[in-house]
Coordinates of C-alpha atoms in Angstrom, one line a residue:
M1 CA 0.0 0.0 0.0
K2 CA 2.8 2.3 0.8
N3 CA 4.4 1.7 -2.6
G4 CA 1.1 2.6 -4.2
I5 CA 1.0 5.9 -2.3
K6 CA 4.5 6.7 -3.3
T7 CA 3.7 5.9 -7.0
A8 CA 0.7 8.1 -7.0
A9 CA 2.6 10.9 -5.4
V10 CA 5.4 10.6 -8.1
L11 CA 2.8 10.7 -10.9
L12 CA 1.1 13.7 -9.4
F13 CA 4.4 15.5 -9.0
S14 CA 5.3 14.7 -12.6
A15 CA 2.0 15.9 -13.9
V16 CA 2.3 19.2 -12.0
T17 CA 5.9 19.7 -13.2
F18 CA 4.8 19.0 -16.8
L19 CA 1.8 21.4 -16.5
S20 CA 4.0 24.1 -15.0
S21 CA 6.4 24.0 -18.0
A22 CA 3.5 23.9 -20.6
V23 CA 3.3 26.6 -23.2
M24 CA 1.1 29.6 -22.0
V25 CA -2.1 30.0 -24.0
S26 CA -3.8 33.3 -24.6
A27 CA -7.1 33.7 -22.7
A28 CA -8.5 35.4 -25.8
G29 CA -7.2 32.9 -28.4
D30 CA -9.0 31.3 -31.2
G31 CA -10.4 28.4 -29.1
S32 CA -7.6 25.9 -29.8
H33 CA -5.5 24.8 -27.0
S34 CA -2.0 23.3 -26.6
T35 CA -1.7 19.8 -25.3
G36 CA -0.4 21.2 -22.0
T37 CA -3.4 23.5 -21.6
S38 CA -5.8 20.6 -22.3
V39 CA -4.1 18.5 -19.6
K40 CA -4.3 21.4 -17.2
M41 CA -8.0 21.7 -17.7
T42 CA -8.5 18.0 -17.2
V43 CA -6.2 17.5 -14.2
L44 CA -7.0 20.7 -12.3
T45 CA -10.6 21.5 -13.1
G46 CA -12.2 18.7 -14.9
E47 CA -13.7 21.1 -17.4
A48 CA -12.8 23.8 -19.9
P49 CA -11.6 27.0 -18.3
A50 CA -14.6 29.3 -18.1
E51 CA -14.4 33.0 -19.0
G52 CA -12.5 34.8 -16.3
S53 CA -10.1 31.9 -15.5
D54 CA -7.2 34.3 -16.2
V55 CA -7.3 35.0 -12.5
N56 CA -4.1 37.0 -12.3
G57 CA -5.0 39.1 -15.4
D58 CA -1.8 38.6 -17.3
G59 CA -3.6 37.5 -20.5
T60 CA -2.8 33.9 -20.1
V61 CA -4.4 30.8 -18.5
N62 CA -1.8 28.9 -16.6
V63 CA -1.7 26.3 -13.9
L64 CA -1.8 28.8 -11.0
D65 CA -4.8 30.5 -12.7
L66 CA -6.7 27.3 -12.9
M67 CA -5.9 26.3 -9.4
R68 CA -7.1 29.6 -8.1
S69 CA -10.3 29.3 -10.2
K70 CA -10.9 25.9 -8.8
Y71 CA -10.2 27.1 -5.2
N72 CA -12.7 30.0 -5.7
K73 CA -15.4 27.6 -6.7
L74 CA -14.8 25.5 -3.6
N75 CA -14.3 28.5 -1.3
P76 CA -16.4 31.4 -2.5
A77 CA -15.8 34.6 -0.7
D78 CA -18.6 35.8 1.6
P79 CA -20.9 38.5 0.1
E80 CA -20.6 42.0 1.4
T81 CA -24.2 42.4 2.5
E82 CA -25.5 40.9 5.8
T83 CA -28.3 39.1 4.0
G84 CA -25.9 37.5 1.6
K85 CA -23.7 36.4 4.5
F86 CA -26.7 34.9 6.3
V87 CA -27.6 32.9 3.1
Y88 CA -24.0 31.6 2.9
R89 CA -24.2 30.6 6.6
L90 CA -27.3 28.4 5.8
Y91 CA -25.4 26.5 3.2
R92 CA -22.5 25.9 5.5
N93 CA -24.3 25.2 8.7
I94 CA -27.6 23.7 7.6
W95 CA -26.8 21.8 4.5
C96 CA -23.1 21.5 5.5
T97 CA -22.0 22.2 1.9
V98 CA -20.2 24.9 -0.1
P99 CA -22.5 27.8 -1.2
D100 CA -23.8 27.7 -4.7
V101 CA -23.0 31.3 -5.7
A102 CA -25.8 31.7 -8.4
E103 CA -28.4 30.0 -6.2
A104 CA -27.4 31.9 -3.1
E105 CA -27.8 35.2 -5.0
K106 CA -31.4 34.3 -5.8
Y107 CA -32.1 33.5 -2.1
T108 CA -30.5 36.8 -1.1
A109 CA -32.5 38.8 -3.7
R110 CA -35.7 37.3 -2.3
L111 CA -34.8 38.4 1.2
E112 CA -33.8 41.9 0.1
K113 CA -37.0 42.3 -1.9
G114 CA -39.1 41.4 1.2
E115 CA -40.5 38.3 -0.5
I116 CA -39.4 36.0 2.3
S117 CA -38.2 36.4 6.0
L118 CA -35.1 35.0 7.5
E119 CA -37.2 32.4 9.4
E120 CA -39.1 31.4 6.3
L121 CA -35.9 30.9 4.4
V122 CA -34.5 28.7 7.2
F123 CA -37.7 26.7 7.0
E124 CA -37.1 26.2 3.2
F125 CA -33.5 25.0 3.9
A126 CA -34.9 22.7 6.6
E127 CA -37.4 21.2 4.3
N128 CA -35.1 20.7 1.3
E129 CA -33.7 17.2 0.4
K130 CA -30.2 18.6 0.7
L131 CA -30.6 18.7 4.5
A132 CA -31.2 14.9 4.6
A133 CA -28.1 14.4 2.5
A134 CA -25.9 16.3 4.8
A135 CA -23.3 13.6 5.9
T136 CA -22.6 14.7 9.5
G137 CA -22.9 13.0 12.8
D138 CA -25.7 14.0 15.2
A139 CA -23.5 15.9 17.7
E140 CA -21.6 17.7 14.9
F141 CA -24.9 18.7 13.2
V142 CA -26.3 20.1 16.4
K143 CA -23.2 22.2 17.0
S144 CA -23.4 23.4 13.4
V145 CA -27.0 24.4 13.6
Y146 CA -26.7 26.3 16.9
T147 CA -23.6 28.1 15.6
G148 CA -25.3 29.0 12.3
L149 CA -28.6 30.1 13.6
L150 CA -27.9 31.4 17.1
E151 CA -24.2 32.4 16.7
R152 CA -23.3 30.4 19.8
D153 CA -22.4 26.8 20.8
P154 CA -25.1 24.7 22.4
S155 CA -25.0 24.2 26.1
E156 CA -24.1 20.7 27.3
E157 CA -27.8 20.1 28.1
E158 CA -28.9 21.4 24.6
L159 CA -26.3 19.3 22.9
K160 CA -27.3 16.1 24.8
E161 CA -31.0 16.6 24.3
A162 CA -30.8 17.4 20.6
S163 CA -28.3 14.6 19.9
E164 CA -30.4 12.0 21.7
S165 CA -33.5 13.2 19.9
L166 CA -31.8 12.8 16.5
A167 CA -30.4 9.4 17.5
G168 CA -33.9 8.4 18.5
G169 CA -35.3 9.1 15.0
A170 CA -36.2 12.8 15.1
D171 CA -35.7 14.6 11.8
K172 CA -32.9 17.1 11.4
S173 CA -35.5 19.5 9.9
D174 CA -37.4 19.5 13.3
L175 CA -34.3 20.8 15.1
V176 CA -33.7 23.5 12.5
R177 CA -37.3 24.7 12.6
K178 CA -37.3 24.7 16.4
I179 CA -34.3 27.0 16.6
A180 CA -35.5 29.3 13.9
A181 CA -38.8 29.8 15.7
S182 CA -37.1 30.5 19.0
E183 CA -36.8 33.8 20.8
G184 CA -33.0 33.5 20.6
F185 CA -33.1 33.5 16.8
I186 CA -34.6 37.0 16.6
T187 CA -32.3 38.4 19.4
A188 CA -29.3 36.9 17.6
W189 CA -30.0 38.5 14.2
E190 CA -31.7 41.8 14.9
P191 CA -28.3 43.5 15.9
H192 CA -27.0 42.6 12.5
G193 CA -29.4 45.2 11.0
L194 CA -31.7 42.4 9.8
G195 CA -34.7 43.4 11.9
D196 CA -36.7 44.2 8.7
H197 CA -36.2 40.7 7.5
L198 CA -37.3 39.0 10.7
K199 CA -40.8 37.6 10.9
R200 CA -41.6 35.2 13.7
I201 CA -43.2 31.9 12.6
G202 CA -45.6 31.1 15.4
S203 CA -47.6 27.9 16.3
N204 CA -49.3 28.0 12.9
Y205 CA -48.2 29.2 9.4
K206 CA -49.3 28.8 5.8
K207 CA -47.3 26.6 3.4
D208 CA -48.5 26.3 -0.2
G209 CA -51.9 27.8 0.8
K210 CA -52.5 25.3 3.7
W211 CA -52.2 25.9 7.4
M212 CA -49.5 24.0 9.1
H213 CA -49.0 23.5 12.9
L214 CA -45.6 24.0 14.3
E215 CA -45.0 22.2 17.6
P216 CA -42.4 23.5 20.1
S217 CA -40.2 20.5 19.1
G218 CA -40.1 21.8 15.5
K219 CA -42.3 19.0 14.1
T220 CA -45.0 20.1 11.7
Y221 CA -48.4 18.8 10.5
P222 CA -51.5 20.1 8.7
V223 CA -54.1 21.9 10.8
T224 CA -57.4 20.0 10.8
D225 CA -59.1 21.3 13.9
E226 CA -62.1 23.4 12.8
T227 CA -62.0 25.9 15.7
L228 CA -58.3 26.6 15.0
L229 CA -58.8 26.9 11.3
R230 CA -61.6 29.5 12.0
V231 CA -59.3 31.5 14.3
L232 CA -56.5 31.5 11.8
D233 CA -58.7 32.6 8.9
S234 CA -60.2 35.3 11.1
C235 CA -56.8 36.6 12.0
S236 CA -55.9 36.7 8.3
N237 CA -58.9 38.7 7.5
I238 CA -58.5 41.1 10.5
L239 CA -54.9 41.8 9.7
K240 CA -55.8 42.5 6.0
D241 CA -58.7 44.8 6.9
H242 CA -57.3 46.6 9.9
G243 CA -53.5 46.5 9.4
N244 CA -50.7 44.5 10.9
G245 CA -48.9 47.1 12.9
V246 CA -48.8 46.6 16.7
D247 CA -50.9 49.7 17.2
D248 CA -53.3 48.5 14.5
I249 CA -53.7 45.2 16.3
Y250 CA -54.0 46.8 19.7
K251 CA -56.7 49.3 18.5
F252 CA -58.7 46.5 17.0
C253 CA -58.6 44.4 20.2
V254 CA -59.6 47.4 22.4
D255 CA -62.5 48.3 20.0
D256 CA -63.5 44.7 19.7
S257 CA -63.7 43.8 23.4
G258 CA -64.9 44.9 26.8
Y259 CA -64.3 43.7 30.3
K260 CA -67.2 41.9 32.1
F261 CA -66.9 39.6 35.0
M262 CA -68.2 36.3 33.6
E263 CA -66.4 33.6 35.5
K264 CA -64.0 32.9 38.4
T265 CA -60.5 33.6 37.3
K266 CA -58.9 30.4 36.0
T267 CA -55.5 29.2 37.0
L268 CA -52.8 29.0 34.3
E269 CA -53.1 25.3 34.6
E270 CA -56.8 25.3 33.9
I271 CA -56.3 27.7 30.9
E272 CA -53.7 25.5 29.3
N273 CA -55.7 22.4 29.9
I274 CA -58.6 24.0 28.1
G275 CA -56.2 25.3 25.4
W276 CA -55.5 28.9 24.4
T277 CA -57.3 28.4 21.1
Y278 CA -60.6 28.3 22.9
F279 CA -60.0 31.6 24.6
A280 CA -58.8 33.3 21.3
D281 CA -61.8 32.0 19.5
Y282 CA -64.2 33.2 22.2
A283 CA -62.7 36.7 22.2
L284 CA -62.8 36.9 18.4
T285 CA -66.5 36.0 18.4
H286 CA -67.8 37.8 21.6
Y287 CA -67.4 41.4 22.8
F288 CA -67.3 40.8 26.6
S289 CA -64.8 38.7 28.3
V290 CA -62.0 38.7 31.0
C291 CA -58.3 39.4 30.8
Y292 CA -56.9 36.1 29.5
Y293 CA -59.4 35.9 26.7
M294 CA -58.4 39.4 25.6
A295 CA -54.7 38.5 26.0
A296 CA -55.2 35.4 23.8
E297 CA -57.0 37.4 21.1
M298 CA -54.1 40.0 20.8
D299 CA -51.4 37.3 21.1
V300 CA -52.7 35.2 18.2
L301 CA -53.1 38.3 16.1
L302 CA -49.5 39.4 16.9
E303 CA -48.2 35.9 16.3
Q304 CA -49.9 35.8 12.9
A305 CA -48.5 39.2 12.0
G306 CA -45.0 37.9 12.6
Y307 CA -44.2 39.5 16.0
Q308 CA -42.1 38.1 18.8
C309 CA -44.7 38.1 21.5
R310 CA -45.8 36.4 24.8
V311 CA -48.4 36.6 27.5
V312 CA -47.5 38.0 30.9
H313 CA -48.9 36.1 34.0
A314 CA -48.8 38.3 37.0
T315 CA -50.8 38.8 40.3
H316 CA -51.8 41.7 42.5
G317 CA -54.2 42.4 45.3
S318 CA -57.4 41.2 43.6
G319 CA -56.0 38.1 41.9
D320 CA -54.1 37.1 38.7
H321 CA -53.9 39.1 35.6
Y322 CA -52.7 38.5 32.0
W323 CA -51.5 40.9 29.3
N324 CA -49.4 41.0 26.2
Q325 CA -45.7 41.7 25.6
I326 CA -44.1 42.4 22.3
Y327 CA -40.4 42.5 21.4
I328 CA -39.8 45.7 19.6
N329 CA -36.5 47.4 18.8
G330 CA -34.5 45.2 21.1
Q331 CA -36.8 45.4 24.2
W332 CA -40.1 44.0 25.5
T333 CA -43.0 46.4 25.8
N334 CA -46.4 45.9 27.4
Y335 CA -49.9 46.2 26.0
D336 CA -52.9 45.5 28.3
V337 CA -56.2 45.4 26.4
T338 CA -58.2 44.9 29.6
N339 CA -57.0 48.3 31.0
C340 CA -56.3 50.1 27.7
W341 CA -52.6 50.5 28.5
S342 CA -50.4 50.6 25.5
N343 CA -46.6 50.6 25.1
Y344 CA -45.9 50.6 28.9
T345 CA -42.5 49.8 30.3
W346 CA -42.4 47.2 33.1
D347 CA -42.0 50.0 35.7
Q348 CA -45.1 51.7 34.4
M349 CA -47.1 48.5 34.7
V350 CA -46.0 47.9 38.3
E351 CA -46.8 51.6 39.1
A352 CA -50.3 51.3 37.6
G353 CA -51.3 48.0 39.1
A354 CA -48.7 46.9 41.7
Y355 CA -48.2 43.7 39.8
I356 CA -45.9 40.8 40.8
L357 CA -44.6 38.8 37.9
L358 CA -45.4 35.1 38.1
G359 CA -44.0 34.2 34.7
Y360 CA -44.2 34.4 30.9
V361 CA -46.4 32.2 28.7
R362 CA -45.9 31.5 25.1
P363 CA -49.3 30.1 24.1
E364 CA -49.5 27.3 21.6
Y365 CA -52.6 27.4 19.4
K366 CA -53.5 23.9 18.4

């Protein structure tokens, strides 16, 4: 075996020596090539030198030019724009492959024209057959995805959980979608000046004209529940008719609802056992309700509009209270439909109602 390696090395060295001494050929010649140039094209690139192979600009195509040309194909330089760099990152960290320059430019153009969001593009990469073909081990893939989408390494717990999930049969696409739909994804990319390209994908989104449900695990399946379909279609119509800005949504919710004591305040456990979809549907179809109904209505509308949002669970002298928080310009701000308070800081909320925070809830509508 060692003799075989030595023989191959000698042959390769001889070929390179021969190529290096071959006659130079004009890059603008009549299309004919010397034997030396033909061998160069075969050995170094496997194809005829494309226009522009004269990398060093001296009017000739030599071995060094072809080597550089081949290197540039295998190691394309990152684009100058942040959107372009993000697309290249998806090739390298999701598909674990070299960026296809022409294809990547098309993805970048779609982002810059506002035809697709960062999250939606990540979902496309996750659902492409190239992901399944990525020949990487589970732990290596987990590290690559976390680095690519969150710009950090996974914690030991995250690495263990995700690796075991993949080893147990979970799809790689589930992990990619899970991370792209997380709060960390938005906070990671907003500082890069990509805030205009961020649009949160919530518990439900449309794909090819059909509603899909996204579980917290990243797994997806078609929505079939009639109540949820009604809620989602209502949200689409409301956002179309009233606008999808935060203030537009808040104004609609305030105008569309009023507080009326109609039931004993439910615990968070009771609310989640019933399901947030029920409360959102009720608030969308009835005027009077209590705080967690109104919070559900605004939350599902914000989610469908693409905002990073959550429900605040707090308590004060008269019992528990729920309202909405939206992540805007790098910080969380508060909207309380029940009390008609908009764009309040946390200190303003505490001053207004002496609230004590119990936790944050990210409702899943299913």
